[in-house]
Amino acid sequence: MTSFLQDKQLTIALTGEIDHHSAKKTMQQIGEKIDLYLPNLCILDFKAVNFMDSSGIAIVINTLRRMREIGGQIKLSNVPPQPLKVLKTAGVERITSIEPREVMI
Amino acid sequence: MKYENYMNLEFPSKSANEAFARAAVASFAAQLDPNLDELGDIKTAVSEAVTNCIVHAYPDEIGTIVLKARILPGNVLDIVIKDKGCGIEDIAKAREPMFSTGGEERSGMGFTIMESFMHEVKVNSQRGKGTTVHMRRRIVRRGDKS
Ligand SMILES: Nc1ncnc2c1ncn2[C@@H]1O[C@H](COP(=O)(O)OP(=O)(O)O)[C@@H](O)[C@H]1O
Ligand SMILES: [Mg+2]
């Protein structure tokens, strides 16, 4: 997981396979970054995520809750098709903005 | 039912086996020539069912998970995932979206995902005895794929 901060916007790049096995650590790391930088916007970048199950939904919801506590917002960017389907099935696009990964031709 | 091929796996309820289980089923399913979307759906459903055994069936112990996959006539992938854990008190309630007895690490969307990613999902459970999740997915034949 890598992250960078610019103009109070915190971008966190998630990588690999997001499941229950990896979720706890990821959740903790995101929480630490938010507490440290207190951003206005937290962007979760899914570009390098090659698998996600419902454990990822819990990560998004917890991140959203944390950001709301400090008056901020979240955005999901570069979301590949498989995680996108999981997020949509859970109705996550109703509570946050989701940008799909651009289709490669 | 007559099968064309099968595989059986048994492994302990360690979270490292979540990735193993979905990869194993994906490899087995490859002979049905699924596309990336179908493979993604199958991996996700298996991940949900196996994670439930690890998180819910055996909350404070390491127990055994049995995973069976079969290929049935008509290009159907048939998957059974079984634990001998605590069982589910109210199956209908457990299958409702957002219902979870887990903490903030869970979303309560596991069964909802299994149901929308697979063509059939049956759940059998007995308190104190364990739970069996039986799922089926028909893989579209290559020629019929868009
Ligand atoms: N194998 C199982 N053994 C015992 N309880 C289970 C099992 N699978 C699911 N459950 C119960 O059903 C509920 C809903 O499961 P699910 O939809 O996957 O959501 P989540 O796992 O996020 O809680 C769980 O919270 C748990 O109470
Ligand atoms: Mg679950």
PDB file of C-alpha atoms and ligand atoms in Angstrom:
ATOM      1  CA  MET A   1       0.000   0.000   0.000  1.00  0.00           C
ATOM      2  CA  THR A   2       1.421   3.373  -1.004  1.00  0.00           C
ATOM      3  CA  SER A   3      -0.040   6.798  -0.420  1.00  0.00           C
ATOM      4  CA  PHE A   4       0.542  10.435  -1.191  1.00  0.00           C
ATOM      5  CA  LEU A   5      -0.903  13.707  -0.013  1.00  0.00           C
ATOM      6  CA  GLN A   6      -1.538  16.759  -2.140  1.00  0.00           C
ATOM      7  CA  ASP A   7      -3.702  19.764  -1.273  1.00  0.00           C
ATOM      8  CA  LYS A   8      -5.371  17.930   1.599  1.00  0.00           C
ATOM      9  CA  GLN A   9      -6.202  15.073  -0.776  1.00  0.00           C
ATOM     10  CA  LEU A  10      -4.916  11.733   0.396  1.00  0.00           C
ATOM     11  CA  THR A  11      -4.539   9.081  -2.292  1.00  0.00           C
ATOM     12  CA  ILE A  12      -4.079   5.523  -1.105  1.00  0.00           C
ATOM     13  CA  ALA A  13      -3.124   2.929  -3.712  1.00  0.00           C
ATOM     14  CA  LEU A  14      -4.404  -0.519  -2.793  1.00  0.00           C
ATOM     15  CA  THR A  15      -2.669  -3.546  -4.273  1.00  0.00           C
ATOM     16  CA  GLY A  16      -3.097  -7.257  -4.836  1.00  0.00           C
ATOM     17  CA  GLU A  17      -5.969  -9.348  -3.540  1.00  0.00           C
ATOM     18  CA  ILE A  18      -8.319  -7.822  -0.979  1.00  0.00           C
ATOM     19  CA  ASP A  19      -9.955 -10.496   1.151  1.00  0.00           C
ATOM     20  CA  HIS A  20     -10.552 -11.176   4.841  1.00  0.00           C
ATOM     21  CA  HIS A  21      -6.953 -12.389   5.181  1.00  0.00           C
ATOM     22  CA  SER A  22      -5.505  -9.041   4.080  1.00  0.00           C
ATOM     23  CA  ALA A  23      -8.322  -6.679   5.090  1.00  0.00           C
ATOM     24  CA  LYS A  24      -7.507  -6.095   8.744  1.00  0.00           C
ATOM     25  CA  LYS A  25      -4.029  -4.772   8.027  1.00  0.00           C
ATOM     26  CA  THR A  26      -5.242  -2.636   5.133  1.00  0.00           C
ATOM     27  CA  MET A  27      -8.032  -1.152   7.261  1.00  0.00           C
ATOM     28  CA  GLN A  28      -5.562  -0.308  10.001  1.00  0.00           C
ATOM     29  CA  GLN A  29      -3.092   1.297   7.587  1.00  0.00           C
ATOM     30  CA  ILE A  30      -5.796   3.437   5.985  1.00  0.00           C
ATOM     31  CA  GLY A  31      -6.982   4.527   9.435  1.00  0.00           C
ATOM     32  CA  GLU A  32      -3.459   5.532  10.438  1.00  0.00           C
ATOM     33  CA  LYS A  33      -2.963   7.623   7.290  1.00  0.00           C
ATOM     34  CA  ILE A  34      -6.261   9.438   7.757  1.00  0.00           C
ATOM     35  CA  ASP A  35      -5.511  10.151  11.420  1.00  0.00           C
ATOM     36  CA  LEU A  36      -2.070  11.443  10.470  1.00  0.00           C
ATOM     37  CA  TYR A  37      -3.028  13.723   7.574  1.00  0.00           C
ATOM     38  CA  LEU A  38      -6.684  14.603   8.341  1.00  0.00           C
ATOM     39  CA  PRO A  39      -7.432  15.047   4.617  1.00  0.00           C
ATOM     40  CA  ASN A  40     -10.537  16.627   3.053  1.00  0.00           C
ATOM     41  CA  LEU A  41     -10.738  13.881   0.500  1.00  0.00           C
ATOM     42  CA  CYS A  42      -9.498  10.307   0.650  1.00  0.00           C
ATOM     43  CA  ILE A  43      -9.090   8.634  -2.747  1.00  0.00           C
ATOM     44  CA  LEU A  44      -8.823   4.857  -2.730  1.00  0.00           C
ATOM     45  CA  ASP A  45      -7.030   3.872  -5.927  1.00  0.00           C
ATOM     46  CA  PHE A  46      -7.959   0.343  -7.059  1.00  0.00           C
ATOM     47  CA  LYS A  47      -5.749   0.270 -10.177  1.00  0.00           C
ATOM     48  CA  ALA A  48      -3.475  -2.507  -8.850  1.00  0.00           C
ATOM     49  CA  VAL A  49      -6.211  -4.547  -7.167  1.00  0.00           C
ATOM     50  CA  ASN A  50      -6.654  -7.867  -8.959  1.00  0.00           C
ATOM     51  CA  PHE A  51      -9.280  -9.377  -6.700  1.00  0.00           C
ATOM     52  CA  MET A  52     -11.722  -8.140  -4.067  1.00  0.00           C
ATOM     53  CA  ASP A  53     -14.472  -9.871  -2.107  1.00  0.00           C
ATOM     54  CA  SER A  54     -16.970  -8.439   0.408  1.00  0.00           C
ATOM     55  CA  SER A  55     -14.150  -7.752   2.871  1.00  0.00           C
ATOM     56  CA  GLY A  56     -13.327  -4.823   0.578  1.00  0.00           C
ATOM     57  CA  ILE A  57     -16.822  -3.421   1.086  1.00  0.00           C
ATOM     58  CA  ALA A  58     -16.161  -3.264   4.823  1.00  0.00           C
ATOM     59  CA  ILE A  59     -12.921  -1.384   4.084  1.00  0.00           C
ATOM     60  CA  VAL A  60     -14.731   1.184   1.942  1.00  0.00           C
ATOM     61  CA  ILE A  61     -17.534   1.653   4.470  1.00  0.00           C
ATOM     62  CA  ASN A  62     -15.126   2.042   7.378  1.00  0.00           C
ATOM     63  CA  THR A  63     -13.027   4.520   5.416  1.00  0.00           C
ATOM     64  CA  LEU A  64     -16.162   6.483   4.553  1.00  0.00           C
ATOM     65  CA  ARG A  65     -17.242   6.528   8.198  1.00  0.00           C
ATOM     66  CA  ARG A  66     -13.836   7.725   9.335  1.00  0.00           C
ATOM     67  CA  MET A  67     -13.717  10.464   6.711  1.00  0.00           C
ATOM     68  CA  ARG A  68     -17.215  11.664   7.605  1.00  0.00           C
ATOM     69  CA  GLU A  69     -16.146  11.930  11.237  1.00  0.00           C
ATOM     70  CA  ILE A  70     -13.555  14.492  10.221  1.00  0.00           C
ATOM     71  CA  GLY A  71     -15.879  16.219   7.753  1.00  0.00           C
ATOM     72  CA  GLY A  72     -14.276  14.733   4.645  1.00  0.00           C
ATOM     73  CA  GLN A  73     -15.312  12.629   1.691  1.00  0.00           C
ATOM     74  CA  ILE A  74     -14.070   9.597  -0.183  1.00  0.00           C
ATOM     75  CA  LYS A  75     -13.744   8.610  -3.804  1.00  0.00           C
ATOM     76  CA  LEU A  76     -12.885   5.271  -5.412  1.00  0.00           C
ATOM     77  CA  SER A  77     -10.773   5.507  -8.543  1.00  0.00           C
ATOM     78  CA  ASN A  78      -9.488   3.202 -11.307  1.00  0.00           C
ATOM     79  CA  VAL A  79     -11.740   0.367 -10.191  1.00  0.00           C
ATOM     80  CA  PRO A  80     -11.274  -2.777 -12.355  1.00  0.00           C
ATOM     81  CA  PRO A  81     -14.334  -4.823 -13.453  1.00  0.00           C
ATOM     82  CA  GLN A  82     -14.254  -7.529 -10.752  1.00  0.00           C
ATOM     83  CA  PRO A  83     -14.085  -5.217  -7.708  1.00  0.00           C
ATOM     84  CA  LEU A  84     -16.570  -2.921  -9.467  1.00  0.00           C
ATOM     85  CA  LYS A  85     -19.122  -5.709  -9.716  1.00  0.00           C
ATOM     86  CA  VAL A  86     -18.702  -6.527  -6.019  1.00  0.00           C
ATOM     87  CA  LEU A  87     -19.086  -2.851  -5.045  1.00  0.00           C
ATOM     88  CA  LYS A  88     -22.170  -2.408  -7.233  1.00  0.00           C
ATOM     89  CA  THR A  89     -23.808  -5.568  -5.917  1.00  0.00           C
ATOM     90  CA  ALA A  90     -23.456  -4.103  -2.440  1.00  0.00           C
ATOM     91  CA  GLY A  91     -24.898  -0.759  -3.586  1.00  0.00           C
ATOM     92  CA  VAL A  92     -21.721   1.125  -2.722  1.00  0.00           C
ATOM     93  CA  GLU A  93     -22.126   3.475  -5.711  1.00  0.00           C
ATOM     94  CA  ARG A  94     -25.122   4.970  -3.890  1.00  0.00           C
ATOM     95  CA  ILE A  95     -22.959   6.206  -1.009  1.00  0.00           C
ATOM     96  CA  THR A  96     -19.745   7.215  -2.740  1.00  0.00           C
ATOM     97  CA  SER A  97     -18.457   8.106  -6.164  1.00  0.00           C
ATOM     98  CA  ILE A  98     -16.814   5.300  -8.107  1.00  0.00           C
ATOM     99  CA  GLU A  99     -14.639   5.817 -11.175  1.00  0.00           C
ATOM    100  CA  PRO A 100     -14.125   2.615 -13.172  1.00  0.00           C
ATOM    101  CA  ARG A 101     -10.682   1.874 -14.552  1.00  0.00           C
ATOM    102  CA  GLU A 102     -10.416   3.047 -18.118  1.00  0.00           C
ATOM    103  CA  VAL A 103     -10.909   0.249 -20.589  1.00  0.00           C
ATOM    104  CA  MET A 104      -7.711  -0.702 -22.339  1.00  0.00           C
ATOM    105  CA  ILE A 105      -8.149  -1.291 -26.053  1.00  0.00           C
TER     106      ILE A 105
ATOM    107  CA  MET B   1     -25.964 -36.733 -10.612  1.00  0.00           C
ATOM    108  CA  LYS B   2     -23.534 -37.888 -13.269  1.00  0.00           C
ATOM    109  CA  TYR B   3     -20.355 -35.864 -13.238  1.00  0.00           C
ATOM    110  CA  GLU B   4     -17.767 -35.334 -15.925  1.00  0.00           C
ATOM    111  CA  ASN B   5     -14.962 -34.477 -13.547  1.00  0.00           C
ATOM    112  CA  TYR B   6     -14.488 -33.673  -9.867  1.00  0.00           C
ATOM    113  CA  MET B   7     -12.007 -32.615  -7.225  1.00  0.00           C
ATOM    114  CA  ASN B   8     -12.129 -32.682  -3.433  1.00  0.00           C
ATOM    115  CA  LEU B   9     -10.094 -30.547  -1.070  1.00  0.00           C
ATOM    116  CA  GLU B  10      -9.774 -30.433   2.675  1.00  0.00           C
ATOM    117  CA  PHE B  11      -7.925 -27.696   4.526  1.00  0.00           C
ATOM    118  CA  PRO B  12      -7.837 -26.020   7.963  1.00  0.00           C
ATOM    119  CA  SER B  13      -9.802 -22.813   8.565  1.00  0.00           C
ATOM    120  CA  LYS B  14      -6.772 -20.517   8.275  1.00  0.00           C
ATOM    121  CA  SER B  15      -7.304 -17.241   6.482  1.00  0.00           C
ATOM    122  CA  ALA B  16      -4.297 -17.871   4.215  1.00  0.00           C
ATOM    123  CA  ASN B  17      -6.413 -20.614   2.612  1.00  0.00           C
ATOM    124  CA  GLU B  18      -8.991 -18.135   1.283  1.00  0.00           C
ATOM    125  CA  ALA B  19      -6.748 -17.262  -1.654  1.00  0.00           C
ATOM    126  CA  PHE B  20      -5.751 -20.889  -2.110  1.00  0.00           C
ATOM    127  CA  ALA B  21      -9.370 -22.113  -2.237  1.00  0.00           C
ATOM    128  CA  ARG B  22     -10.557 -19.603  -4.854  1.00  0.00           C
ATOM    129  CA  ALA B  23      -7.441 -20.150  -6.980  1.00  0.00           C
ATOM    130  CA  ALA B  24      -7.887 -23.925  -6.811  1.00  0.00           C
ATOM    131  CA  VAL B  25     -11.521 -23.707  -7.958  1.00  0.00           C
ATOM    132  CA  ALA B  26     -10.576 -21.244 -10.698  1.00  0.00           C
ATOM    133  CA  SER B  27      -7.917 -23.667 -11.993  1.00  0.00           C
ATOM    134  CA  PHE B  28     -10.379 -26.543 -11.919  1.00  0.00           C
ATOM    135  CA  ALA B  29     -13.046 -24.456 -13.679  1.00  0.00           C
ATOM    136  CA  ALA B  30     -10.598 -23.542 -16.458  1.00  0.00           C
ATOM    137  CA  GLN B  31     -11.549 -26.694 -18.395  1.00  0.00           C
ATOM    138  CA  LEU B  32     -15.019 -25.165 -18.909  1.00  0.00           C
ATOM    139  CA  ASP B  33     -13.339 -22.309 -20.740  1.00  0.00           C
ATOM    140  CA  PRO B  34     -14.868 -19.491 -18.683  1.00  0.00           C
ATOM    141  CA  ASN B  35     -14.204 -15.875 -19.619  1.00  0.00           C
ATOM    142  CA  LEU B  36     -12.656 -13.404 -17.165  1.00  0.00           C
ATOM    143  CA  ASP B  37     -16.026 -12.214 -15.854  1.00  0.00           C
ATOM    144  CA  GLU B  38     -17.240 -15.744 -15.176  1.00  0.00           C
ATOM    145  CA  LEU B  39     -13.955 -16.639 -13.499  1.00  0.00           C
ATOM    146  CA  GLY B  40     -14.167 -13.491 -11.357  1.00  0.00           C
ATOM    147  CA  ASP B  41     -17.711 -14.390 -10.274  1.00  0.00           C
ATOM    148  CA  ILE B  42     -16.717 -17.945  -9.329  1.00  0.00           C
ATOM    149  CA  LYS B  43     -13.648 -16.817  -7.379  1.00  0.00           C
ATOM    150  CA  THR B  44     -15.682 -14.216  -5.518  1.00  0.00           C
ATOM    151  CA  ALA B  45     -18.447 -16.657  -4.528  1.00  0.00           C
ATOM    152  CA  VAL B  46     -15.911 -19.246  -3.326  1.00  0.00           C
ATOM    153  CA  SER B  47     -14.035 -16.603  -1.381  1.00  0.00           C
ATOM    154  CA  GLU B  48     -17.272 -15.585   0.380  1.00  0.00           C
ATOM    155  CA  ALA B  49     -18.273 -19.117   1.345  1.00  0.00           C
ATOM    156  CA  VAL B  50     -14.796 -20.120   2.535  1.00  0.00           C
ATOM    157  CA  THR B  51     -14.350 -16.883   4.484  1.00  0.00           C
ATOM    158  CA  ASN B  52     -17.654 -17.544   6.248  1.00  0.00           C
ATOM    159  CA  CYS B  53     -16.341 -20.911   7.460  1.00  0.00           C
ATOM    160  CA  ILE B  54     -13.173 -19.266   8.725  1.00  0.00           C
ATOM    161  CA  VAL B  55     -14.805 -16.238  10.359  1.00  0.00           C
ATOM    162  CA  HIS B  56     -18.190 -17.520  11.515  1.00  0.00           C
ATOM    163  CA  ALA B  57     -18.203 -21.325  11.666  1.00  0.00           C
ATOM    164  CA  TYR B  58     -15.003 -21.611  13.672  1.00  0.00           C
ATOM    165  CA  PRO B  59     -14.655 -18.260  15.481  1.00  0.00           C
ATOM    166  CA  ASP B  60     -12.253 -19.404  18.207  1.00  0.00           C
ATOM    167  CA  GLU B  61     -10.700 -22.549  16.826  1.00  0.00           C
ATOM    168  CA  ILE B  62      -9.174 -23.975  13.690  1.00  0.00           C
ATOM    169  CA  GLY B  63     -11.589 -26.443  12.138  1.00  0.00           C
ATOM    170  CA  THR B  64     -11.809 -28.376   8.897  1.00  0.00           C
ATOM    171  CA  ILE B  65     -13.257 -27.068   5.653  1.00  0.00           C
ATOM    172  CA  VAL B  66     -14.186 -29.431   2.848  1.00  0.00           C
ATOM    173  CA  LEU B  67     -14.526 -28.087  -0.674  1.00  0.00           C
ATOM    174  CA  LYS B  68     -15.846 -30.224  -3.501  1.00  0.00           C
ATOM    175  CA  ALA B  69     -16.165 -29.130  -7.088  1.00  0.00           C
ATOM    176  CA  ARG B  70     -17.735 -31.079  -9.916  1.00  0.00           C
ATOM    177  CA  ILE B  71     -18.377 -30.527 -13.563  1.00  0.00           C
ATOM    178  CA  LEU B  72     -21.882 -31.605 -14.502  1.00  0.00           C
ATOM    179  CA  PRO B  73     -23.351 -32.140 -17.959  1.00  0.00           C
ATOM    180  CA  GLY B  74     -24.334 -28.893 -19.666  1.00  0.00           C
ATOM    181  CA  ASN B  75     -21.151 -27.003 -18.751  1.00  0.00           C
ATOM    182  CA  VAL B  76     -22.178 -26.615 -15.115  1.00  0.00           C
ATOM    183  CA  LEU B  77     -19.735 -26.012 -12.295  1.00  0.00           C
ATOM    184  CA  ASP B  78     -21.091 -27.412  -9.035  1.00  0.00           C
ATOM    185  CA  ILE B  79     -19.403 -26.408  -5.767  1.00  0.00           C
ATOM    186  CA  VAL B  80     -19.996 -27.624  -2.210  1.00  0.00           C
ATOM    187  CA  ILE B  81     -18.311 -25.921   0.738  1.00  0.00           C
ATOM    188  CA  LYS B  82     -18.786 -27.546   4.095  1.00  0.00           C
ATOM    189  CA  ASP B  83     -17.810 -26.901   7.695  1.00  0.00           C
ATOM    190  CA  LYS B  84     -18.510 -28.633  10.990  1.00  0.00           C
ATOM    191  CA  GLY B  85     -18.678 -25.402  12.933  1.00  0.00           C
ATOM    192  CA  CYS B  86     -21.299 -23.578  14.972  1.00  0.00           C
ATOM    193  CA  GLY B  87     -24.063 -23.599  12.353  1.00  0.00           C
ATOM    194  CA  ILE B  88     -26.530 -20.841  11.445  1.00  0.00           C
ATOM    195  CA  GLU B  89     -29.491 -20.160  13.681  1.00  0.00           C
ATOM    196  CA  ASP B  90     -31.765 -18.514  11.097  1.00  0.00           C
ATOM    197  CA  ILE B  91     -30.708 -19.160   7.509  1.00  0.00           C
ATOM    198  CA  ALA B  92     -33.295 -16.848   5.914  1.00  0.00           C
ATOM    199  CA  LYS B  93     -32.125 -13.992   8.116  1.00  0.00           C
ATOM    200  CA  ALA B  94     -28.437 -14.780   7.474  1.00  0.00           C
ATOM    201  CA  ARG B  95     -29.072 -14.502   3.728  1.00  0.00           C
ATOM    202  CA  GLU B  96     -30.577 -11.015   3.980  1.00  0.00           C
ATOM    203  CA  PRO B  97     -28.355  -8.226   2.618  1.00  0.00           C
ATOM    204  CA  MET B  98     -26.396  -6.403   5.341  1.00  0.00           C
ATOM    205  CA  PHE B  99     -27.191  -8.975   8.005  1.00  0.00           C
ATOM    206  CA  SER B 100     -24.033  -9.873   9.882  1.00  0.00           C
ATOM    207  CA  THR B 101     -23.117 -11.232  13.277  1.00  0.00           C
ATOM    208  CA  GLY B 102     -19.527 -10.173  12.596  1.00  0.00           C
ATOM    209  CA  GLY B 103     -17.962  -6.890  13.646  1.00  0.00           C
ATOM    210  CA  GLU B 104     -17.038  -3.855  11.591  1.00  0.00           C
ATOM    211  CA  GLU B 105     -14.722  -6.016   9.491  1.00  0.00           C
ATOM    212  CA  ARG B 106     -17.745  -7.683   7.897  1.00  0.00           C
ATOM    213  CA  SER B 107     -20.292  -6.141   5.548  1.00  0.00           C
ATOM    214  CA  GLY B 108     -23.096  -8.700   5.665  1.00  0.00           C
ATOM    215  CA  MET B 109     -22.992  -8.939   1.855  1.00  0.00           C
ATOM    216  CA  GLY B 110     -21.431 -12.406   1.506  1.00  0.00           C
ATOM    217  CA  PHE B 111     -24.606 -14.366   0.775  1.00  0.00           C
ATOM    218  CA  THR B 112     -25.991 -11.568  -1.405  1.00  0.00           C
ATOM    219  CA  ILE B 113     -22.842 -11.772  -3.544  1.00  0.00           C
ATOM    220  CA  MET B 114     -22.972 -15.573  -3.746  1.00  0.00           C
ATOM    221  CA  GLU B 115     -26.618 -15.353  -4.837  1.00  0.00           C
ATOM    222  CA  SER B 116     -26.059 -12.760  -7.515  1.00  0.00           C
ATOM    223  CA  PHE B 117     -22.804 -14.251  -8.862  1.00  0.00           C
ATOM    224  CA  MET B 118     -23.945 -17.896  -9.017  1.00  0.00           C
ATOM    225  CA  HIS B 119     -27.043 -19.346 -10.680  1.00  0.00           C
ATOM    226  CA  GLU B 120     -28.102 -21.415  -7.660  1.00  0.00           C
ATOM    227  CA  VAL B 121     -27.195 -21.197  -3.967  1.00  0.00           C
ATOM    228  CA  LYS B 122     -28.517 -23.629  -1.355  1.00  0.00           C
ATOM    229  CA  VAL B 123     -27.653 -23.401   2.313  1.00  0.00           C
ATOM    230  CA  ASN B 124     -28.103 -26.183   4.842  1.00  0.00           C
ATOM    231  CA  SER B 125     -27.171 -25.697   8.447  1.00  0.00           C
ATOM    232  CA  GLN B 126     -27.700 -27.184  11.859  1.00  0.00           C
ATOM    233  CA  ARG B 127     -26.753 -25.444  15.066  1.00  0.00           C
ATOM    234  CA  GLY B 128     -23.705 -27.021  16.600  1.00  0.00           C
ATOM    235  CA  LYS B 129     -23.245 -29.360  13.642  1.00  0.00           C
ATOM    236  CA  GLY B 130     -22.143 -27.188  10.769  1.00  0.00           C
ATOM    237  CA  THR B 131     -23.088 -25.580   7.490  1.00  0.00           C
ATOM    238  CA  THR B 132     -23.072 -26.644   3.849  1.00  0.00           C
ATOM    239  CA  VAL B 133     -23.236 -24.163   0.981  1.00  0.00           C
ATOM    240  CA  HIS B 134     -24.033 -25.635  -2.405  1.00  0.00           C
ATOM    241  CA  MET B 135     -23.611 -23.407  -5.467  1.00  0.00           C
ATOM    242  CA  ARG B 136     -23.959 -23.871  -9.200  1.00  0.00           C
ATOM    243  CA  ARG B 137     -22.900 -21.832 -12.165  1.00  0.00           C
ATOM    244  CA  ARG B 138     -23.421 -22.670 -15.808  1.00  0.00           C
ATOM    245  CA  ILE B 139     -20.512 -21.530 -17.947  1.00  0.00           C
ATOM    246  CA  VAL B 140     -21.520 -20.148 -21.329  1.00  0.00           C
ATOM    247  CA  ARG B 141     -19.931 -22.090 -24.159  1.00  0.00           C
ATOM    248  CA  ARG B 142     -17.338 -20.156 -26.134  1.00  0.00           C
ATOM    249  CA  GLY B 143     -19.348 -20.035 -29.349  1.00  0.00           C
ATOM    250  CA  ASP B 144     -22.302 -18.526 -27.460  1.00  0.00           C
ATOM    251  CA  LYS B 145     -20.209 -15.871 -25.747  1.00  0.00           C
ATOM    252  CA  SER B 146     -20.461 -12.279 -26.824  1.00  0.00           C
TER     253      SER B 146
HETATM  254  N1  LIG C   1     -20.438 -21.143   7.631  1.00  0.00           N
HETATM  255  C1  LIG C   1     -21.115 -20.402   8.529  1.00  0.00           C
HETATM  256  N2  LIG C   1     -21.204 -20.825   9.832  1.00  0.00           N
HETATM  257  C2  LIG C   1     -21.880 -20.094  10.736  1.00  0.00           C
HETATM  258  N3  LIG C   1     -22.501 -18.925  10.470  1.00  0.00           N
HETATM  259  C3  LIG C   1     -22.451 -18.450   9.204  1.00  0.00           C
HETATM  260  C4  LIG C   1     -21.757 -19.165   8.171  1.00  0.00           C
HETATM  261  N4  LIG C   1     -21.896 -18.461   7.016  1.00  0.00           N
HETATM  262  C5  LIG C   1     -22.622 -17.368   7.314  1.00  0.00           C
HETATM  263  N5  LIG C   1     -22.965 -17.352   8.629  1.00  0.00           N
HETATM  264  C6  LIG C   1     -23.820 -16.335   9.289  1.00  0.00           C
HETATM  265  O1  LIG C   1     -24.503 -15.590   8.295  1.00  0.00           O
HETATM  266  C7  LIG C   1     -24.197 -14.196   8.420  1.00  0.00           C
HETATM  267  C8  LIG C   1     -24.186 -13.521   7.052  1.00  0.00           C
HETATM  268  O2  LIG C   1     -23.114 -13.987   6.244  1.00  0.00           O
HETATM  269  P1  LIG C   1     -22.566 -13.058   5.067  1.00  0.00           P
HETATM  270  O3  LIG C   1     -23.716 -12.673   4.204  1.00  0.00           O
HETATM  271  O4  LIG C   1     -21.440 -13.752   4.418  1.00  0.00           O
HETATM  272  O5  LIG C   1     -22.078 -11.735   5.811  1.00  0.00           O
HETATM  273  P2  LIG C   1     -20.781 -11.492   6.740  1.00  0.00           P
HETATM  274  O6  LIG C   1     -19.846 -12.640   6.551  1.00  0.00           O
HETATM  275  O7  LIG C   1     -20.212 -10.214   6.242  1.00  0.00           O
HETATM  276  O8  LIG C   1     -21.288 -11.405   8.145  1.00  0.00           O
HETATM  277  C9  LIG C   1     -22.892 -14.141   9.160  1.00  0.00           C
HETATM  278  O9  LIG C   1     -22.700 -12.920   9.842  1.00  0.00           O
HETATM  279  C10 LIG C   1     -23.025 -15.340  10.117  1.00  0.00           C
HETATM  280  O10 LIG C   1     -23.813 -14.994  11.231  1.00  0.00           O
HETATM  281 MG    MG C   2     -19.345 -13.463   4.766  1.00  0.00          MG
END
